[in-house]
XYZ file of C-alpha atoms in Angstrom:
288
model
C 82.369 103.514 67.755
C 85.680 103.599 69.600
C 88.383 100.974 68.968
C 90.708 100.007 71.661
C 94.225 98.580 70.657
C 96.854 96.994 72.974
C 100.298 96.526 71.978
C 103.804 96.328 73.471
C 105.108 99.782 74.313
C 108.036 100.945 71.937
C 110.989 102.524 73.802
C 109.700 106.153 72.959
C 106.403 105.054 74.721
C 107.859 103.699 77.921
C 108.085 106.931 79.885
C 104.280 107.624 79.419
C 103.666 104.009 80.485
C 106.143 104.382 83.623
C 104.284 107.587 84.586
C 101.290 105.440 85.388
C 103.602 102.315 86.611
C 106.595 103.642 88.376
C 107.295 100.073 89.995
C 107.873 98.485 86.786
C 111.399 98.909 85.806
C 114.253 96.433 84.919
C 112.948 93.045 83.783
C 109.370 94.003 82.961
C 107.178 94.268 80.043
C 105.332 97.326 79.269
C 102.017 97.361 77.198
C 100.106 100.660 75.988
C 96.589 100.969 75.419
C 95.218 103.495 73.023
C 91.451 104.422 72.408
C 91.113 105.801 68.629
C 95.010 106.286 68.499
C 94.834 108.389 71.692
C 97.049 107.069 74.964
C 94.695 105.511 77.410
C 96.460 103.406 79.850
C 99.253 101.015 80.387
C 99.981 97.612 81.930
C 103.113 96.442 83.475
C 104.221 92.733 83.581
C 107.010 91.106 85.439
C 108.842 88.120 83.661
C 109.873 86.825 86.892
C 107.842 84.155 88.785
C 106.780 85.055 92.432
C 104.747 83.455 95.269
C 102.844 80.273 95.172
C 101.172 79.316 92.959
C 103.664 80.449 90.421
C 102.905 83.516 88.463
C 104.062 86.926 87.235
C 103.053 90.185 88.577
C 100.560 92.610 86.797
C 99.247 95.887 87.235
C 97.109 97.732 84.948
C 96.361 101.558 85.111
C 93.818 103.731 82.854
C 93.426 107.342 82.592
C 90.530 108.656 84.312
C 88.608 109.653 81.188
C 89.026 106.234 79.654
C 87.869 104.085 82.891
C 84.679 101.828 82.705
C 85.258 101.644 79.032
C 86.883 98.169 78.879
C 90.530 99.364 78.478
C 91.555 97.833 81.740
C 90.138 94.609 81.082
C 91.701 94.644 77.426
C 95.008 95.232 78.983
C 94.627 92.297 81.557
C 93.444 90.013 78.624
C 96.551 91.086 76.495
C 98.903 90.492 79.507
C 97.242 86.911 79.882
C 97.608 86.035 76.366
C 101.253 87.310 76.202
C 102.507 85.369 79.369
C 100.215 82.245 79.033
C 102.729 79.350 78.365
C 105.235 80.987 80.273
C 103.822 80.792 83.777
C 100.677 79.276 85.534
C 99.179 82.794 85.943
C 98.981 86.233 87.135
C 99.206 87.754 90.423
C 98.062 91.391 91.258
C 100.830 93.537 92.105
C 98.975 95.097 95.212
C 96.246 93.662 97.505
C 92.783 94.998 97.390
C 90.170 95.074 100.038
C 87.085 93.018 99.585
C 84.255 94.925 97.462
C 86.508 97.693 96.732
C 86.624 98.984 93.054
C 90.134 97.259 92.407
C 88.819 93.988 93.883
C 85.610 94.175 91.711
C 87.822 94.875 88.649
C 90.096 92.013 89.462
C 87.205 89.562 89.898
C 85.390 90.875 86.575
C 88.914 89.887 84.979
C 88.676 86.401 86.400
C 91.039 86.826 89.352
C 90.509 85.062 92.586
C 91.592 86.152 96.043
C 94.202 83.742 97.544
C 96.101 85.383 100.141
C 95.018 87.912 102.745
C 97.132 90.626 104.424
C 96.510 92.310 107.638
C 97.432 96.214 107.708
C 98.503 97.694 111.097
C 99.550 101.225 112.437
C 101.446 101.478 115.578
C 102.529 104.461 117.893
C 106.392 104.433 117.537
C 107.218 105.420 121.018
C 104.917 103.036 122.628
C 106.251 100.238 120.355
C 109.831 101.017 120.769
C 109.463 100.947 124.827
C 108.396 97.300 124.392
C 111.101 96.500 121.813
C 114.057 97.894 123.981
C 112.675 95.851 126.804
C 112.725 92.643 124.799
C 116.098 93.278 123.174
C 117.772 94.040 126.729
C 116.436 90.788 128.025
C 117.692 88.990 124.995
C 121.057 90.643 125.442
C 121.280 89.701 129.181
C 120.430 86.036 128.206
C 123.232 86.079 125.618
C 121.103 85.481 122.742
C 122.055 88.365 120.534
C 125.696 87.585 119.213
C 128.403 90.133 120.141
C 129.357 90.639 116.521
C 125.836 91.268 115.315
C 126.086 94.264 113.102
C 123.060 96.323 112.043
C 123.672 98.376 109.057
C 121.819 100.599 106.556
C 120.917 99.326 102.915
C 122.195 102.646 101.749
C 125.726 102.012 102.765
C 127.983 101.778 99.691
C 129.105 98.297 101.059
C 125.874 96.543 101.559
C 125.698 93.240 100.107
C 122.678 93.626 97.988
C 123.098 90.303 96.295
C 123.412 88.560 99.619
C 120.129 90.234 100.847
C 118.288 89.629 97.899
C 119.028 85.925 98.068
C 117.771 86.150 101.648
C 114.551 87.838 100.779
C 113.902 85.573 97.794
C 114.571 82.430 99.812
C 112.402 83.373 102.599
C 109.548 84.951 100.655
C 109.467 82.757 97.528
C 110.174 85.649 95.273
C 112.685 85.531 92.449
C 116.250 86.706 93.222
C 116.400 89.123 90.315
C 113.302 90.544 91.325
C 114.426 91.004 94.772
C 117.850 92.519 93.834
C 116.017 95.058 91.415
C 113.869 96.063 94.374
C 116.938 96.604 96.464
C 118.623 98.594 93.833
C 115.636 101.017 93.525
C 115.340 101.357 97.301
C 119.103 102.212 97.641
C 118.734 105.243 95.239
C 115.283 106.314 96.980
C 115.727 109.018 99.473
C 112.468 107.889 101.076
C 113.970 104.461 101.902
C 115.719 103.571 105.026
C 115.847 99.872 105.022
C 118.652 97.918 107.232
C 119.992 94.491 107.447
C 121.742 92.429 110.137
C 125.035 90.563 109.705
C 126.797 88.151 111.960
C 130.415 87.423 111.156
C 129.955 88.080 107.520
C 126.568 86.356 107.152
C 123.499 88.403 106.313
C 120.828 86.862 108.631
C 117.947 89.441 108.476
C 116.635 92.298 106.688
C 113.762 94.907 107.199
C 112.760 97.005 104.184
C 110.930 100.067 105.079
C 110.433 103.710 103.687
C 108.797 106.891 104.935
C 105.239 107.966 103.490
C 103.658 111.265 104.738
C 104.280 111.133 108.545
C 104.676 107.522 108.939
C 107.274 105.121 108.649
C 106.190 102.116 106.573
C 107.631 98.447 107.022
C 107.188 96.740 103.630
C 109.252 93.453 104.587
C 110.767 91.744 107.399
C 112.817 88.454 106.830
C 114.881 86.298 109.115
C 117.171 83.532 108.155
C 115.624 80.265 109.498
C 118.732 79.313 111.677
C 118.650 82.788 113.305
C 114.774 82.689 114.401
C 115.053 83.118 118.058
C 113.563 86.684 118.158
C 116.616 88.666 118.480
C 117.200 89.823 114.734
C 113.610 91.067 114.601
C 113.937 92.960 117.990
C 117.136 94.535 117.137
C 115.984 95.636 113.629
C 112.746 97.000 115.058
C 114.760 98.855 118.023
C 117.231 100.500 115.372
C 114.261 101.353 112.884
C 111.955 102.750 115.497
C 114.762 104.929 116.896
C 115.533 106.368 113.616
C 111.855 106.968 113.050
C 111.107 108.832 116.168
C 114.402 110.808 116.037
C 113.330 111.948 112.534
C 109.806 113.086 113.688
C 107.750 109.981 112.575
C 105.311 109.337 115.414
C 103.370 106.343 113.753
C 104.619 103.339 111.695
C 102.739 101.001 109.414
C 102.972 97.598 108.330
C 101.277 94.353 107.053
C 101.327 90.811 107.440
C 100.313 87.896 105.460
C 97.949 85.732 107.104
C 100.624 82.880 106.897
C 103.157 84.808 108.799
C 101.911 84.290 112.004
C 104.904 86.037 114.053
C 104.486 89.223 112.543
C 100.468 89.304 113.242
C 101.355 88.226 116.764
C 103.955 91.002 117.212
C 101.417 93.662 115.985
C 98.555 92.511 118.482
C 101.119 92.275 121.228
C 102.142 95.813 120.799
C 98.700 97.026 120.615
C 98.721 97.693 117.070
C 95.385 99.156 115.512
C 94.272 96.943 112.586
C 93.645 99.421 109.685
C 92.564 97.139 107.082
C 92.427 93.667 105.248
C 93.379 93.275 101.698
C 93.412 90.225 99.533
C 96.214 89.314 96.949
C 94.414 88.165 93.526
C 95.652 85.407 91.286
C 94.411 84.616 87.863
C 94.754 80.819 86.881
C 95.314 80.453 83.423
C 93.922 76.903 83.647
C 90.677 78.532 84.642
C 90.663 80.576 81.665
C 91.417 78.200 78.815
C-alpha cells in the first residue's frame, strides 16, 4: 500500500516544486507531495487575496506516473487546511473548459465554476486596420490628449508601483501580487507589455507576451476617468504594430464575461472565439 505525504517545501526542495509551478514566486507557499518518499508533485498557494469572493490562488501539479492516485486531491486538501481561517476560499490559478480533465478534477475537489472567460484569436493586420481608423478618428475629434505617452514596461523608468495599483484597482487583485507579476514580466524576454501615461499619471496598461506564432494579450486596464475608448485604441494600435513588424500574424486574448467592452471589441473585429473556460472557486464554508 502506497503512502502519500504532503508537507511544506523546504528551501532545498523549492527548485523541484518550481519546475512544476514556475509562476509561484515571491509571496507564495510551496507544498511538496511524496509517494513512499519519492517526489510526486507540488502545489503553489498565494497568500494574497484576489478576485471576488475573496480567495487565494492555488495550482497543483502531479508527475505523470503518479496521476489518478489521489496525489492531486491530497495537495488541494492540504492547501485548503493550511489557508482555512486566513481567507474565504481558493481560486484556481487558471480557467478550465467545462468537462475537461482539469475541470473534473477541480469539481471532484469541491470547486465550483464562478466566472466564465471567452477566448478569441484575431488576424493582426486586419484588426490593426480597424484600430488605426479608430485612433485617427479619436485624434481628429481631440479625444486623445496631446501629451499622452505610450511606453514599454521594459523601460528602466517604468513606474511599476503605479501600474500595479492601476491593475489591482481595476481588476480587484492585490497590489503586491500585481507588482510581483510586473517585475517578472519586465525580466521576461517574451513579454512586451506597455502602459499609457498622461502628464505623469498612469492611465492604462496592456500586458502581453509572445507564445509560438502569436501575440497573447493577458490584461488590458484603463482608469475610470479615461474610459472614452482612446487608451484602448492607442495601446492596441502600438501593440499590433509591434506584433506585425516582428512577424506575429495572429493575436490571442480572453475576456471575463463581466468585461463587456473587451467581448464587444473582439466581436466587432471579427475575432474567432476559440474557447470558453470557467474559473473555479472552493468556498471553505461549503467544506466545513
